């Protein structure tokens, strides 16, 4: 299949394949902008501008200037260092069996405190809070009541506060929340923010996180350690191979 040519700059072709390759390597925020028709036109214009600058620089023999050669040599050195490190750690891996062994031997690291998932409705007076509680008893869904009455920004998600452990909420709120059974709506609770109706949606008891919950993070940590060890050992090996003098 013939290649699609988007432009020619002093005879040099800019192909669709080249354009797509540049698109793939754009930072995420730039890629989103370049995804539009207008954005692609701007990107092609930038590529053309870059080619024009390159042609002009070569015509002026800037590549033969000593300053350019020094910068190029430094860039080459940095790139080779990066490639050497990537080649060294490329195949660093840890088996699932090793991850499980680490988890079993270090279970204390994965202790979990009691956590609650809770929702609330915040209003300014106790009387208003009691009136809303009555509506809930009569059948109004807690989440709908939160959307309708709560003054907290969490009203947009039905009053949901997410999952939290002790120490995250003000003491008056926390004391009631952690004593509530799942699914039960509290009496009005006064805090510095106003009056709350609290409903615990879920509770996880204290204990040790399941292996599957922490497996990926353990594996990442272990691979990082393997890579560090490979790097350190290689540097020590090279120090024995080549002379190093601190002056």
Short mmCIF file of C-alpha atoms in Angstrom, two decimals:
data_model
loop_
_atom_site.label_atom_id
_atom_site.label_comp_id
_atom_site.label_asym_id
_atom_site.label_seq_id
_atom_site.Cartn_x
_atom_site.Cartn_y
_atom_site.Cartn_z
CA UNK A 1 0.00 0.00 0.00
CA UNK A 2 1.32 3.46 -0.92
CA UNK A 3 2.30 5.66 1.98
CA UNK A 4 0.18 8.73 2.55
CA UNK A 5 2.19 11.93 2.22
CA UNK A 6 0.87 14.88 4.22
CA UNK A 7 3.44 17.48 3.20
CA UNK A 8 6.86 18.01 1.64
CA UNK A 9 9.45 20.38 3.08
CA UNK A 10 12.29 21.15 0.66
CA UNK A 11 11.60 17.77 -0.93
CA UNK A 12 11.50 15.79 2.35
CA UNK A 13 8.25 13.89 2.83
CA UNK A 14 6.19 14.09 6.01
CA UNK A 15 4.10 10.92 5.94
CA UNK A 16 1.01 9.85 7.84
CA UNK A 17 3.14 7.19 9.52
CA UNK A 18 5.57 9.83 10.83
CA UNK A 19 2.66 12.02 11.96
CA UNK A 20 0.99 9.11 13.80
CA UNK A 21 4.27 8.22 15.51
CA UNK A 22 4.62 11.78 16.81
CA UNK A 23 0.96 11.72 17.96
CA UNK A 24 1.56 8.51 19.94
CA UNK A 25 4.47 10.07 21.80
CA UNK A 26 2.75 13.30 22.78
CA UNK A 27 2.07 13.95 26.48
CA UNK A 28 -1.50 13.03 27.42
CA UNK A 29 -2.75 16.63 27.68
CA UNK A 30 -1.25 17.55 24.28
CA UNK A 31 -2.57 14.35 22.67
CA UNK A 32 -6.12 15.27 23.68
CA UNK A 33 -5.76 18.68 22.01
CA UNK A 34 -4.21 17.17 18.88
CA UNK A 35 -7.05 14.65 18.53
CA UNK A 36 -9.33 17.30 16.98
CA UNK A 37 -9.18 18.26 13.31
CA UNK A 38 -7.96 21.74 14.21
CA UNK A 39 -5.42 20.26 16.63
CA UNK A 40 -4.03 17.96 13.93
CA UNK A 41 -3.62 20.92 11.58
CA UNK A 42 -1.68 22.77 14.28
CA UNK A 43 0.49 19.72 14.95
CA UNK A 44 1.31 19.30 11.26
CA UNK A 45 2.22 23.00 11.11
CA UNK A 46 4.53 22.53 14.11
CA UNK A 47 6.20 19.53 12.40
CA UNK A 48 6.70 21.59 9.24
CA UNK A 49 8.11 24.48 11.29
CA UNK A 50 10.53 22.09 12.96
CA UNK A 51 11.71 20.72 9.61
CA UNK A 52 12.25 24.25 8.28
CA UNK A 53 14.36 25.16 11.31
CA UNK A 54 16.36 21.93 10.91
CA UNK A 55 17.03 22.58 7.22
CA UNK A 56 18.11 26.14 7.95
CA UNK A 57 20.39 25.05 10.80
CA UNK A 58 22.06 22.42 8.61
CA UNK A 59 22.51 24.97 5.81
CA UNK A 60 24.33 27.20 8.29
CA UNK A 61 26.47 24.21 9.36
CA UNK A 62 25.39 24.62 12.98
CA UNK A 63 26.05 20.90 13.45
CA UNK A 64 29.76 21.60 12.99
CA UNK A 65 29.94 24.19 15.77
CA UNK A 66 31.90 23.13 18.86
CA UNK A 67 29.13 24.16 21.23
CA UNK A 68 26.65 21.95 19.38
CA UNK A 69 29.07 19.02 19.33
CA UNK A 70 29.58 19.29 23.11
CA UNK A 71 25.83 19.35 23.78
CA UNK A 72 25.31 16.44 21.37
CA UNK A 73 28.01 14.40 23.10
CA UNK A 74 26.44 15.06 26.51
CA UNK A 75 23.00 14.06 25.20
CA UNK A 76 24.49 10.89 23.69
CA UNK A 77 26.15 10.05 27.01
CA UNK A 78 22.91 10.54 28.96
CA UNK A 79 20.95 8.47 26.45
CA UNK A 80 23.48 5.62 26.59
CA UNK A 81 23.35 5.67 30.40
CA UNK A 82 19.55 5.42 30.29
CA UNK A 83 19.68 2.57 27.77
CA UNK A 84 22.27 0.73 29.88
CA UNK A 85 20.03 0.95 32.97
CA UNK A 86 16.93 -0.11 31.04
CA UNK A 87 18.80 -3.08 29.56
CA UNK A 88 20.02 -4.06 33.03
CA UNK A 89 16.61 -4.06 34.71
CA UNK A 90 14.49 -5.03 31.69
CA UNK A 91 13.79 -8.58 32.80
CA UNK A 92 13.64 -7.97 36.54
CA UNK A 93 10.63 -9.87 37.85
CA UNK A 94 9.26 -11.55 40.96
CA UNK A 95 7.14 -14.70 40.96
CA UNK A 96 3.69 -14.81 42.57
CA UNK A 97 5.08 -17.50 44.86
CA UNK A 98 7.76 -15.11 46.13
CA UNK A 99 5.14 -12.41 46.65
CA UNK A 100 2.98 -14.80 48.69
CA UNK A 101 6.01 -15.84 50.76
CA UNK A 102 6.74 -12.19 51.55
CA UNK A 103 3.09 -11.55 52.44
CA UNK A 104 2.98 -14.55 54.79
CA UNK A 105 6.23 -13.60 56.52
CA UNK A 106 5.28 -9.93 56.93
CA UNK A 107 1.54 -10.01 57.55
CA UNK A 108 1.88 -7.38 60.29
CA UNK A 109 2.67 -4.81 57.60
CA UNK A 110 -0.78 -5.30 56.13
CA UNK A 111 -2.89 -4.77 59.24
CA UNK A 112 -6.14 -2.89 58.63
CA UNK A 113 -8.00 -0.76 61.13
CA UNK A 114 -11.77 -0.83 61.38
CA UNK A 115 -13.23 1.18 58.51
CA UNK A 116 -16.68 2.56 57.79
CA UNK A 117 -18.40 3.58 54.61
CA UNK A 118 -20.97 6.16 55.68
CA UNK A 119 -23.31 8.86 54.44
CA UNK A 120 -24.67 11.89 56.24
CA UNK A 121 -27.12 14.75 55.99
CA UNK A 122 -25.92 18.08 57.40
CA UNK A 123 -28.32 20.87 58.36
CA UNK A 124 -28.09 23.90 60.63
CA UNK A 125 -30.71 23.09 63.30
CA UNK A 126 -31.73 20.12 65.39
CA UNK A 127 -35.39 20.69 64.53
CA UNK A 128 -34.70 20.45 60.80
CA UNK A 129 -32.63 17.33 61.36
CA UNK A 130 -35.47 15.70 63.32
CA UNK A 131 -37.98 16.59 60.60
CA UNK A 132 -35.80 14.98 57.93
CA UNK A 133 -35.32 11.88 60.10
CA UNK A 134 -39.13 11.58 60.32
CA UNK A 135 -39.41 11.75 56.51
CA UNK A 136 -36.82 8.98 56.22
CA UNK A 137 -38.74 6.81 58.69
CA UNK A 138 -41.84 7.40 56.58
CA UNK A 139 -40.09 6.09 53.47
CA UNK A 140 -37.87 8.80 51.95
CA UNK A 141 -34.58 7.27 50.80
CA UNK A 142 -31.59 8.56 52.81
CA UNK A 143 -29.66 9.44 49.65
CA UNK A 144 -32.63 11.36 48.25
CA UNK A 145 -33.04 13.22 51.54
CA UNK A 146 -29.34 14.15 51.41
CA UNK A 147 -29.67 15.51 47.87
CA UNK A 148 -32.77 17.46 48.87
CA UNK A 149 -31.79 18.89 52.25
CA UNK A 150 -28.08 18.54 53.08
CA UNK A 151 -25.85 21.63 53.09
CA UNK A 152 -22.67 19.54 52.68
CA UNK A 153 -21.12 19.23 49.18
CA UNK A 154 -21.50 15.45 49.59
CA UNK A 155 -25.21 15.97 48.86
CA UNK A 156 -24.31 15.63 45.16
CA UNK A 157 -23.52 11.94 45.79
CA UNK A 158 -26.36 11.26 48.19
CA UNK A 159 -24.36 12.28 51.24
CA UNK A 160 -21.72 9.60 50.70
CA UNK A 161 -18.52 10.36 52.64
CA UNK A 162 -16.61 7.38 51.30
CA UNK A 163 -14.61 4.99 53.46
CA UNK A 164 -12.68 6.18 56.51
CA UNK A 165 -11.07 4.94 59.71
CA UNK A 166 -10.93 6.48 63.17
CA UNK A 167 -9.17 9.82 63.37
CA UNK A 168 -10.54 11.16 60.09
CA UNK A 169 -13.75 12.77 61.37
CA UNK A 170 -14.47 15.18 64.24
CA UNK A 171 -14.82 13.31 67.58
CA UNK A 172 -18.58 13.81 68.03
CA UNK A 173 -19.30 12.47 64.55
CA UNK A 174 -16.82 9.61 64.85
CA UNK A 175 -18.12 8.42 68.24
CA UNK A 176 -21.65 7.95 66.91
CA UNK A 177 -20.66 6.62 63.48
CA UNK A 178 -18.45 3.84 64.85
CA UNK A 179 -21.16 2.75 67.29
CA UNK A 180 -23.95 2.53 64.68
CA UNK A 181 -25.07 -0.78 63.17
CA UNK A 182 -24.98 -0.94 59.36
CA UNK A 183 -28.12 0.49 57.78
CA UNK A 184 -29.37 2.36 60.86
CA UNK A 185 -29.88 6.14 60.77
CA UNK A 186 -28.57 7.99 63.83
CA UNK A 187 -30.30 10.52 66.01
CA UNK A 188 -29.21 14.12 65.25
CA UNK A 189 -25.52 14.57 66.09
CA UNK A 190 -24.23 18.06 66.83
CA UNK A 191 -20.73 19.09 65.72
CA UNK A 192 -19.05 22.40 64.96
CA UNK A 193 -20.54 22.16 61.44
CA UNK A 194 -24.18 21.76 62.44
CA UNK A 195 -26.46 18.76 62.96
CA UNK A 196 -25.85 15.45 61.21
CA UNK A 197 -27.94 12.40 60.46
CA UNK A 198 -25.49 9.55 59.93
CA UNK A 199 -26.02 6.24 58.16
CA UNK A 200 -23.34 3.54 58.05
CA UNK A 201 -23.46 1.80 54.67
CA UNK A 202 -20.73 -0.76 55.31
CA UNK A 203 -18.19 -1.75 57.94
CA UNK A 204 -14.93 -3.68 57.66
CA UNK A 205 -13.56 -5.14 60.86
CA UNK A 206 -9.91 -4.72 61.86
CA UNK A 207 -7.62 -7.45 60.64
CA UNK A 208 -5.10 -8.22 57.92
CA UNK A 209 -5.66 -7.22 54.30
CA UNK A 210 -6.35 -10.16 51.99
CA UNK A 211 -3.45 -11.24 49.79
CA UNK A 212 -5.25 -10.24 46.59
CA UNK A 213 -5.80 -6.72 47.97
CA UNK A 214 -2.08 -6.07 48.42
CA UNK A 215 -0.52 -8.49 45.93
CA UNK A 216 0.15 -5.89 43.21
CA UNK A 217 1.66 -3.32 45.58
CA UNK A 218 3.91 -5.98 47.17
CA UNK A 219 5.04 -7.17 43.74
CA UNK A 220 5.85 -3.60 42.64
CA UNK A 221 7.82 -3.02 45.84
CA UNK A 222 9.75 -6.29 45.40
CA UNK A 223 10.52 -5.61 41.73
CA UNK A 224 11.80 -2.15 42.66
CA UNK A 225 14.10 -3.79 45.20
CA UNK A 226 15.33 -6.35 42.64
CA UNK A 227 16.04 -3.54 40.17
CA UNK A 228 17.90 -1.56 42.83
CA UNK A 229 19.98 -4.62 43.73
CA UNK A 230 20.79 -5.29 40.07
CA UNK A 231 21.87 -1.68 39.63
CA UNK A 232 23.96 -1.61 42.82
CA UNK A 233 25.66 -4.93 42.03
CA UNK A 234 26.44 -3.78 38.49
CA UNK A 235 27.97 -0.52 39.73
CA UNK A 236 30.12 -2.42 42.25
CA UNK A 237 31.20 -4.81 39.50
CA UNK A 238 32.16 -1.90 37.24
CA UNK A 239 34.09 -0.22 40.06
CA UNK A 240 36.20 -3.38 40.28
CA UNK A 241 36.62 -3.46 36.50
CA UNK A 242 37.49 0.20 35.90
CA UNK A 243 39.60 2.56 37.97
CA UNK A 244 37.84 5.29 39.94
CA UNK A 245 39.87 8.06 41.58
CA UNK A 246 38.43 10.70 43.88
CA UNK A 247 40.64 13.78 43.66
#
